Coordinates of C-alpha atoms and ligand atoms in Angstrom, one line a residue:
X29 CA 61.4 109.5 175.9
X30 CA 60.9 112.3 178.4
X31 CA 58.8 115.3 177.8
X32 CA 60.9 118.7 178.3
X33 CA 59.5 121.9 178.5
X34 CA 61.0 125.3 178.5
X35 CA 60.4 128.6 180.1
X36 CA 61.9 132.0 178.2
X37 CA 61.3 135.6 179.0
X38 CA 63.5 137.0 176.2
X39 CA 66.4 135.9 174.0
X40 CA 66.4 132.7 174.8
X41 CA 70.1 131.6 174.2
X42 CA 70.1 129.1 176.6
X43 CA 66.7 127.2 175.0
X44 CA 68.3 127.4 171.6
X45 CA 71.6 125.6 173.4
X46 CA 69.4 122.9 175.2
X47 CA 67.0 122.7 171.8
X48 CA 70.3 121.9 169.5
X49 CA 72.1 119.6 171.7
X50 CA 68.7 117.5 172.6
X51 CA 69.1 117.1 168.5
X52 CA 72.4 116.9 168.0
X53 CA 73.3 114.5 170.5
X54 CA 70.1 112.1 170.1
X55 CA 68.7 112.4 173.6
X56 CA 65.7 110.4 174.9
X57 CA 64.2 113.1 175.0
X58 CA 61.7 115.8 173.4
X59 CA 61.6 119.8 173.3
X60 CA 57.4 119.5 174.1
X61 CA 56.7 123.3 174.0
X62 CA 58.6 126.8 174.3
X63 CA 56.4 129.0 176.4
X64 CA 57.2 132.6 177.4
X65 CA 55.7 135.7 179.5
X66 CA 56.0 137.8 176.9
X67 CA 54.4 137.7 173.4
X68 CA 57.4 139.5 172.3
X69 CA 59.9 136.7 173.4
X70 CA 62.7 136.7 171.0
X71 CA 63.5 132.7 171.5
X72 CA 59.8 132.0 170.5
X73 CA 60.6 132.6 166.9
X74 CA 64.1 130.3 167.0
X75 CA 61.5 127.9 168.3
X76 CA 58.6 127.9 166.3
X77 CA 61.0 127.5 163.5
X78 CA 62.5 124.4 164.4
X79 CA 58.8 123.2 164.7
X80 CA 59.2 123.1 168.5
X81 CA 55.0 124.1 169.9
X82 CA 55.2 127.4 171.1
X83 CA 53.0 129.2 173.8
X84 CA 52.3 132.5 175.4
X85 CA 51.0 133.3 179.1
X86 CA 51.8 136.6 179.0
X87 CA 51.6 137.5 182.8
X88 CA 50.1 141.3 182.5
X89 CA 47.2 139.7 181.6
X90 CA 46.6 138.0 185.6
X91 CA 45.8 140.0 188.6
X92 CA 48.7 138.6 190.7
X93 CA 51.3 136.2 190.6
X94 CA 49.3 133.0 191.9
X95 CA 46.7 133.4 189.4
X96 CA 49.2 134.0 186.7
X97 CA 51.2 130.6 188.0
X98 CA 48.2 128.7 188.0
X99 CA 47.2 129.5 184.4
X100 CA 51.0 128.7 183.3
X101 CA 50.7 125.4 184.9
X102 CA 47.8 124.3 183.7
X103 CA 49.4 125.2 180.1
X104 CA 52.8 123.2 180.9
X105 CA 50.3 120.9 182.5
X106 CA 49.6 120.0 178.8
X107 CA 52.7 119.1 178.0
X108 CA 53.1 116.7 180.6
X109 CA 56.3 117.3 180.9
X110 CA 59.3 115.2 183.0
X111 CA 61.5 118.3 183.3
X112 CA 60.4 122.2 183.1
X113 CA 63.9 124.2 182.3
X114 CA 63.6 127.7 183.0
X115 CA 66.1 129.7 180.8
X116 CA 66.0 133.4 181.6
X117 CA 62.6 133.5 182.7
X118 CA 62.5 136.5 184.8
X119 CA 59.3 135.7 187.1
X120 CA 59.2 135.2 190.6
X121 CA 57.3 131.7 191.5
X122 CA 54.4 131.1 194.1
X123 CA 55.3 128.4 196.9
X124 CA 52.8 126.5 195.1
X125 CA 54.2 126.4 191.8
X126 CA 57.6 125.7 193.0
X127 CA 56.2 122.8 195.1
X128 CA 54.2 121.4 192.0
X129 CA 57.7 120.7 190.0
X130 CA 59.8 120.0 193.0
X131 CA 62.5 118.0 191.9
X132 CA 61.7 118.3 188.1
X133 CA 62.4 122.2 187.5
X134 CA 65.7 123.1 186.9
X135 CA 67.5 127.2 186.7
X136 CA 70.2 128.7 185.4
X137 CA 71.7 132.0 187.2
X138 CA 74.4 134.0 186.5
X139 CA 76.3 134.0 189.5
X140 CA 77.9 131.5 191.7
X141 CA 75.4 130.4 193.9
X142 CA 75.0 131.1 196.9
X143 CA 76.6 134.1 196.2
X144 CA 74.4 136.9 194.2
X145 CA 71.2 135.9 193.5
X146 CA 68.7 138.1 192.6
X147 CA 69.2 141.0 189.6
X148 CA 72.8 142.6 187.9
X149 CA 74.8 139.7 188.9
X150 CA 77.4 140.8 186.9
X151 CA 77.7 144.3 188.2
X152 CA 77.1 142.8 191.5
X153 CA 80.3 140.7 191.4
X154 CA 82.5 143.5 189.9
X155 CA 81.8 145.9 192.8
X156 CA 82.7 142.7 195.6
X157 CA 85.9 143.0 193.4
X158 CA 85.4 139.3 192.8
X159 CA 88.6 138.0 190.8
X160 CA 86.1 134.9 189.6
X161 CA 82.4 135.0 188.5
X162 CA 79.9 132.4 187.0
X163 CA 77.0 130.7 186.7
X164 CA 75.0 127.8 188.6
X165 CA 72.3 125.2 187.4
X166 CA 70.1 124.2 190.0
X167 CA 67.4 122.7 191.3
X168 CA 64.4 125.3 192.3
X169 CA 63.0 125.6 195.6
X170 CA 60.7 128.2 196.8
X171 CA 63.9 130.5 197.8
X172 CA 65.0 133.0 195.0
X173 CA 68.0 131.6 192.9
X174 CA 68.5 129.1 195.9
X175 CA 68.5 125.2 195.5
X176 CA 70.5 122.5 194.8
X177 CA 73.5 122.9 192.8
X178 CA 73.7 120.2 190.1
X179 CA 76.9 122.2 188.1
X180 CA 79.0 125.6 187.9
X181 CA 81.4 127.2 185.3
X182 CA 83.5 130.1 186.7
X183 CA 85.6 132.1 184.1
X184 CA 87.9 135.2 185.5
X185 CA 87.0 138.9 185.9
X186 CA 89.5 140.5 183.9
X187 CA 90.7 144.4 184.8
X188 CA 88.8 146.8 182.8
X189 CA 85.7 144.3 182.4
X190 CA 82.0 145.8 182.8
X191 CA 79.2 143.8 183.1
X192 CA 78.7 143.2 179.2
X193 CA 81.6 141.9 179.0
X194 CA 81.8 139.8 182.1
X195 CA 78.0 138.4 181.0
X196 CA 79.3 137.6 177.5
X197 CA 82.0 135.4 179.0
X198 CA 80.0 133.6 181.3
X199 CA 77.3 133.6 178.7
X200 CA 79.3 131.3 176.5
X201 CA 79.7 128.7 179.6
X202 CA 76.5 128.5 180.5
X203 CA 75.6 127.1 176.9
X204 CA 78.0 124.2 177.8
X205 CA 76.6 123.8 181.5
X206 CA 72.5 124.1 180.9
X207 CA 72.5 121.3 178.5
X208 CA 75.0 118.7 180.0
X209 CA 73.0 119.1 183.3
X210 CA 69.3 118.4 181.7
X211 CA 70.8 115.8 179.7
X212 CA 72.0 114.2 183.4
X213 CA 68.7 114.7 184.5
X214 CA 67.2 112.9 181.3
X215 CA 69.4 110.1 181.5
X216 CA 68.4 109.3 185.2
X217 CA 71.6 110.8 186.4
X218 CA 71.1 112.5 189.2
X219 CA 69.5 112.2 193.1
X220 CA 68.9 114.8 195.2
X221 CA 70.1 114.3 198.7
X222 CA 68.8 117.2 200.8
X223 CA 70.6 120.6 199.8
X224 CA 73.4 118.6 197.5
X225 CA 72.6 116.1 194.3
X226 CA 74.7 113.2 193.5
X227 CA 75.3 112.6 190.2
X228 CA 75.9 108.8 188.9
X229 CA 78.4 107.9 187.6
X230 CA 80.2 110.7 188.7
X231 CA 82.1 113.4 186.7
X232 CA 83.1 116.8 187.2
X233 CA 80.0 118.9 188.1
X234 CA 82.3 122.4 187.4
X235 CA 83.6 123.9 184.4
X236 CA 86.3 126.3 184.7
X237 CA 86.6 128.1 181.3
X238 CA 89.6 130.9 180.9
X239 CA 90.0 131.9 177.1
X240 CA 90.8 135.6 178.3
X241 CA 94.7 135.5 178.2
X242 CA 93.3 136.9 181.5
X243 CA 96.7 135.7 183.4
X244 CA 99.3 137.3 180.5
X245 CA 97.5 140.7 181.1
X246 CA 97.4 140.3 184.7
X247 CA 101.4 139.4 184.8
X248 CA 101.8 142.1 182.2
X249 CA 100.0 144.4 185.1
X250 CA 102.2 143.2 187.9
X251 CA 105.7 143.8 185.8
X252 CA 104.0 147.2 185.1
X253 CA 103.4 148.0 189.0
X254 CA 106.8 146.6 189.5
X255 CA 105.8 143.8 190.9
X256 CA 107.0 141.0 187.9
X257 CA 108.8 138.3 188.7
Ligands
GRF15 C1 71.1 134.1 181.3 O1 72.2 134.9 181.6 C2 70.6 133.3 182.4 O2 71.6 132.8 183.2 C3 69.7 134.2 183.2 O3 69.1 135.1 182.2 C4 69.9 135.1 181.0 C5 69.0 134.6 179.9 O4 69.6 134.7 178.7 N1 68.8 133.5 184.0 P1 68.9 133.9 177.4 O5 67.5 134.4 177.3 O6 69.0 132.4 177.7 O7 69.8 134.3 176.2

């Protein structure tokens, strides 16, 4: 049985995705604690109510970040945990932390890594005029939203999408990606190799989702610009 624990900041949509399929699909696992930066963490309630431990190391209370990660740890620590997940936990990490949980701390970010890490990923890919868009799961490494890649969903950028509605889409994939890739990790599934992880066996480590009727509207476009086949 491994020892899970998970990191929020706020709504916490991907935890409540990770918390029901643990259940639903009988992992070997455990949801040990939910523990969040902020006392007013919207997930913590989903949590405490499906009598998951809940904690709070709310970061304004720490004179910088390294005392702040230090506390945290020592409260995950507690959990002993096999895996920390961070799902939408909007701190930056000392070396020192990251290096503590090398190769058992896994991120999701909205974007398809390398490209756009950091804040307003969605925006960010609607002014490169990207035609795709996504999000990664990957291992952290003391880099910013940078580390292996253990899985990907892309979904299309549809005309007249803004960033809501390009994060909604990609929203719903990475509640399908987050919890297939810590239940590879908690079934011993996957190796890192440098920059890349292996998974074994092996299975598609991408999900492309497209439920936009994003390619009628775009040849609906074209005949409109004359362009139609
Ligand atoms: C998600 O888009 C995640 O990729 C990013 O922050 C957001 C958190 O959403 N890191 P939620 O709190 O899981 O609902």
């Amino acid at each position: 049985m491994k020892n899970l624990v998970i990191l929020i900041s706020g709504r916490g949509s991907n935890m409540e995705a990770v918390v029901r399929a643990c259940a639903h699909e009988a992992w070997p696992a455990r949801i040990a604690a939910v523990i969040a930066n902020r006392p007013d963490a919207a997930g913590l309630m989903f949590a405490a109510s499906h009598g998951i431990a809940t904690a709070v190391v709310d970061h304004r209370q720490y004179s910088d970040r390294a005392a702040f990660d230090a506390a945290l740890a020592q409260v995950i620590d507690g959990y002993q945990p096999d895996l920390v997940v961070l799902a939408g936990f909007m701190r930056v990490l000392t070396d020192g932390f990251v290096a503590h949980y090398s190769g058992r701390m896994l991120n999701i970010h909205p974007s398809l890594l390398p490209s756009f890490p950091g804040l307003k990923t969605h925006q960010q890919a609607l002014d490169a005029g990207c035609r795709v868009h996504g999000a990664t799961v990957h291992f952290v490494t003391p880099t910013l939203d940078h580390g292996p890649i253990v899985l990907q969903s892309a979904v299309p950028v549809c005309a007249g999408d803004d960033a809501a509605a390009l994060a909604a889409r990609i929203l719903k994939t990475e509640h399908v990606i987050y919890p297939r890739a810590v239940r590879w990790f908690v079934e011993g599934r996957l190796a890192l190799d440098g920059e890349r992880v292996t998974l074994t066996p092996p299975e598609p480590q991408w999900l492309f989702l497209d439920d936009t009727n994003a390619n009628a509207k775009d040849n609906a476009n074209a005949q409109a610009a004359g362009e139609g086949a």
